């Protein structure tokens, strides 16, 4: 799997699947989540509501991933995942890595060959950006997740974060 760093907005990425930094409710929020629902239109929220009415009655657990349509976005699917809220007292990094690994597994079930990830947990959930990049790359550059994905993009929202990521890559 090729790993590429990109600066910009995840909603405009022309890939098979984009990953949403969602919350357990699956019913929307700010940051990446807000941008995806705004640009993708109501079809995404409709499918999220259907998930909540079915298998995900209690919502999506931290570290798990589930797919919906991407509505009007250029991508075919949105893979929703829930990052952990950063804690200085407790190491929640295995949960953060699960977000990437489980998103790749869902991508494999869909047959997606390209995927774009935001830097999960590094916004509202306050994960320090440099470590968030390190956790993402540990999974994306590791070889233990079976997937159909050939191209993975890590989409950084600003140049400062991209510089950090470039150094780590
Ligand atoms: N494209 C790419 N990256 C973005 C974009 C965008 N359009 N917008 C923000 N970022 P966040 P979290 C960056 O807060 O920390 C929501 O309310 C941002 O600068 O979107 O996992 C959900 O509903 C940051 O580096 O996700 C949850 O309640 C990174 O994306 C909660 O926030 C992630 O920031 C999830 O918080």
Short mmCIF file of N, CA and C and ligand atoms in Angstrom, two decimals, residues 6-13 20-39 81-86 96 117-127 129 132 155-158 161, ligand 1:
data_model
loop_
_atom_site.label_atom_id
_atom_site.label_comp_id
_atom_site.label_asym_id
_atom_site.label_seq_id
_atom_site.Cartn_x
_atom_site.Cartn_y
_atom_site.Cartn_z
N UNK A 6 -1.18 14.59 2.01
CA UNK A 6 -1.85 15.61 1.20
C UNK A 6 -2.27 16.73 2.15
N UNK A 7 -2.16 17.98 1.70
CA UNK A 7 -2.69 19.09 2.50
C UNK A 7 -4.02 19.51 1.90
N UNK A 8 -5.03 19.71 2.72
CA UNK A 8 -6.29 20.22 2.20
C UNK A 8 -7.52 19.65 2.87
N UNK A 9 -8.59 19.67 2.08
CA UNK A 9 -9.92 19.32 2.59
C UNK A 9 -10.25 17.89 2.19
N UNK A 10 -10.59 17.07 3.14
CA UNK A 10 -10.85 15.65 2.83
C UNK A 10 -12.08 15.48 1.94
N UNK A 11 -13.02 16.41 1.99
CA UNK A 11 -14.27 16.20 1.23
C UNK A 11 -14.06 16.28 -0.29
N UNK A 12 -12.96 16.85 -0.74
CA UNK A 12 -12.76 16.98 -2.20
C UNK A 12 -11.86 15.87 -2.75
N UNK A 13 -11.44 14.94 -1.91
CA UNK A 13 -10.52 13.89 -2.37
C UNK A 13 -11.22 12.93 -3.33
N UNK A 20 -14.37 9.31 7.90
CA UNK A 20 -14.93 10.39 8.72
C UNK A 20 -14.48 10.23 10.17
N UNK A 21 -14.00 11.33 10.76
CA UNK A 21 -13.70 11.35 12.20
C UNK A 21 -15.00 11.66 12.92
N UNK A 22 -15.80 10.61 13.12
CA UNK A 22 -17.17 10.78 13.64
C UNK A 22 -17.19 10.71 15.16
N UNK A 23 -18.39 10.69 15.72
CA UNK A 23 -18.56 10.38 17.14
C UNK A 23 -19.50 9.18 17.23
N UNK A 24 -19.64 8.62 18.41
CA UNK A 24 -20.38 7.36 18.56
C UNK A 24 -21.84 7.45 18.12
N UNK A 25 -22.41 8.65 18.13
CA UNK A 25 -23.82 8.79 17.76
C UNK A 25 -24.03 8.56 16.27
N UNK A 26 -22.99 8.77 15.46
CA UNK A 26 -23.06 8.70 14.00
C UNK A 26 -24.01 9.75 13.41
N UNK A 27 -24.41 10.72 14.22
CA UNK A 27 -25.43 11.65 13.73
C UNK A 27 -24.87 13.04 13.42
N UNK A 28 -23.56 13.12 13.25
CA UNK A 28 -22.96 14.38 12.81
C UNK A 28 -22.31 15.15 13.93
N UNK A 29 -21.59 16.20 13.55
CA UNK A 29 -20.87 17.02 14.52
C UNK A 29 -20.12 18.12 13.78
N UNK A 30 -19.01 18.56 14.36
CA UNK A 30 -18.22 19.63 13.73
C UNK A 30 -17.03 19.05 12.97
N UNK A 31 -16.04 19.87 12.71
CA UNK A 31 -14.79 19.43 12.07
C UNK A 31 -15.03 18.65 10.78
N UNK A 32 -14.29 17.56 10.62
CA UNK A 32 -14.39 16.72 9.42
C UNK A 32 -15.83 16.21 9.25
N UNK A 33 -16.41 15.77 10.36
CA UNK A 33 -17.76 15.22 10.36
C UNK A 33 -18.76 16.24 9.79
N UNK A 34 -18.68 17.46 10.27
CA UNK A 34 -19.57 18.52 9.80
C UNK A 34 -19.37 18.77 8.31
N UNK A 35 -18.11 18.83 7.89
CA UNK A 35 -17.80 19.11 6.47
C UNK A 35 -18.33 18.00 5.57
N UNK A 36 -18.17 16.74 5.99
CA UNK A 36 -18.62 15.61 5.17
C UNK A 36 -20.14 15.63 5.01
N UNK A 37 -20.86 15.83 6.10
CA UNK A 37 -22.33 15.84 5.99
C UNK A 37 -22.82 17.06 5.21
N UNK A 38 -22.16 18.19 5.39
CA UNK A 38 -22.56 19.41 4.68
C UNK A 38 -22.40 19.23 3.17
N UNK A 39 -21.21 18.77 2.77
CA UNK A 39 -20.93 18.63 1.34
C UNK A 39 -21.55 17.39 0.72
N UNK A 81 -15.48 6.38 11.49
CA UNK A 81 -14.78 5.77 12.62
C UNK A 81 -14.80 6.75 13.78
N UNK A 82 -14.66 6.24 14.98
CA UNK A 82 -14.71 7.10 16.17
C UNK A 82 -13.38 7.03 16.89
N UNK A 83 -12.67 8.14 16.89
CA UNK A 83 -11.39 8.20 17.59
C UNK A 83 -11.60 8.36 19.09
N UNK A 84 -10.58 8.02 19.87
CA UNK A 84 -10.66 8.28 21.32
C UNK A 84 -10.39 9.76 21.62
N UNK A 85 -11.01 10.25 22.69
CA UNK A 85 -10.66 11.58 23.20
C UNK A 85 -9.28 11.44 23.85
N UNK A 86 -8.39 12.39 23.61
CA UNK A 86 -7.04 12.30 24.19
C UNK A 86 -7.10 12.36 25.71
N UNK A 96 -6.80 4.42 19.00
CA UNK A 96 -6.60 5.31 17.85
C UNK A 96 -6.08 4.50 16.65
N UNK A 117 -7.69 9.41 4.65
CA UNK A 117 -7.93 9.52 6.08
C UNK A 117 -7.71 10.96 6.54
N UNK A 118 -8.55 11.45 7.46
CA UNK A 118 -8.19 12.67 8.17
C UNK A 118 -7.29 12.26 9.35
N UNK A 119 -6.77 13.24 10.04
CA UNK A 119 -5.94 12.94 11.22
C UNK A 119 -6.90 12.78 12.41
N UNK A 120 -7.37 11.53 12.55
CA UNK A 120 -8.43 11.21 13.52
C UNK A 120 -8.01 11.64 14.94
N UNK A 121 -8.95 12.19 15.66
CA UNK A 121 -8.81 12.61 17.08
C UNK A 121 -8.00 13.89 17.30
N UNK A 122 -7.41 14.45 16.24
CA UNK A 122 -6.47 15.58 16.46
C UNK A 122 -7.14 16.94 16.48
N UNK A 123 -8.46 16.98 16.45
CA UNK A 123 -9.18 18.26 16.48
C UNK A 123 -9.92 18.41 17.79
N UNK A 124 -11.24 18.27 17.71
CA UNK A 124 -12.11 18.38 18.90
C UNK A 124 -11.64 17.42 20.01
N UNK A 125 -11.10 16.26 19.63
CA UNK A 125 -10.70 15.26 20.62
C UNK A 125 -9.27 15.46 21.16
N UNK A 126 -8.61 16.56 20.70
CA UNK A 126 -7.39 17.11 21.34
C UNK A 126 -6.14 16.22 21.33
N UNK A 127 -6.07 15.23 20.47
CA UNK A 127 -4.86 14.41 20.43
C UNK A 127 -3.73 15.27 19.87
N UNK A 129 -0.97 16.65 17.66
CA UNK A 129 -0.90 16.36 16.22
C UNK A 129 0.25 15.43 15.87
N UNK A 132 -0.55 11.98 16.82
CA UNK A 132 -1.65 11.49 15.98
C UNK A 132 -1.11 11.02 14.63
N UNK A 155 -4.77 13.04 4.93
CA UNK A 155 -5.08 14.43 4.56
C UNK A 155 -4.89 15.33 5.77
N UNK A 156 -3.91 16.21 5.68
CA UNK A 156 -3.63 17.16 6.76
C UNK A 156 -4.27 18.49 6.40
N UNK A 157 -4.92 19.09 7.37
CA UNK A 157 -5.73 20.28 7.09
C UNK A 157 -4.88 21.52 6.86
N UNK A 158 -3.69 21.57 7.43
CA UNK A 158 -2.88 22.79 7.29
C UNK A 158 -1.42 22.42 7.06
N UNK A 161 0.89 21.06 10.01
CA UNK A 161 0.73 19.64 10.31
C UNK A 161 1.37 18.78 9.23
N1 LIG B 1 -10.53 18.13 5.88
C1 LIG B 1 -9.42 17.59 6.46
N2 LIG B 1 -9.11 17.76 7.76
C2 LIG B 1 -9.94 18.53 8.51
C3 LIG B 1 -11.11 19.12 7.99
C4 LIG B 1 -11.40 18.90 6.61
N3 LIG B 1 -12.47 19.44 6.02
N4 LIG B 1 -11.72 19.81 9.00
C5 LIG B 1 -10.97 19.65 10.12
N5 LIG B 1 -9.88 18.88 9.81
P1 LIG B 1 -11.97 16.76 14.08
P2 LIG B 1 -11.72 14.61 16.09
C6 LIG B 1 -8.80 18.40 10.69
O1 LIG B 1 -12.31 17.72 15.15
O2 LIG B 1 -10.64 15.31 16.80
C7 LIG B 1 -16.72 16.18 15.53
O3 LIG B 1 -17.61 17.06 16.14
C8 LIG B 1 -8.64 19.07 12.03
O4 LIG B 1 -7.81 20.22 11.90
O5 LIG B 1 -12.76 16.78 12.82
O6 LIG B 1 -11.60 13.12 15.82
C9 LIG B 1 -17.21 14.74 15.56
O7 LIG B 1 -18.61 14.65 15.43
C10 LIG B 1 -7.98 17.98 12.87
O8 LIG B 1 -6.56 17.97 12.66
O9 LIG B 1 -12.06 15.21 14.63
C11 LIG B 1 -16.74 14.29 16.92
O10 LIG B 1 -17.64 14.68 17.94
C12 LIG B 1 -8.54 16.69 12.29
O11 LIG B 1 -9.12 17.05 11.02
C13 LIG B 1 -15.43 15.00 17.10
O12 LIG B 1 -15.51 16.16 16.29
C14 LIG B 1 -9.60 16.01 13.15
O13 LIG B 1 -10.42 16.98 13.76
C15 LIG B 1 -14.25 14.19 16.61
O14 LIG B 1 -13.06 14.88 16.91
#
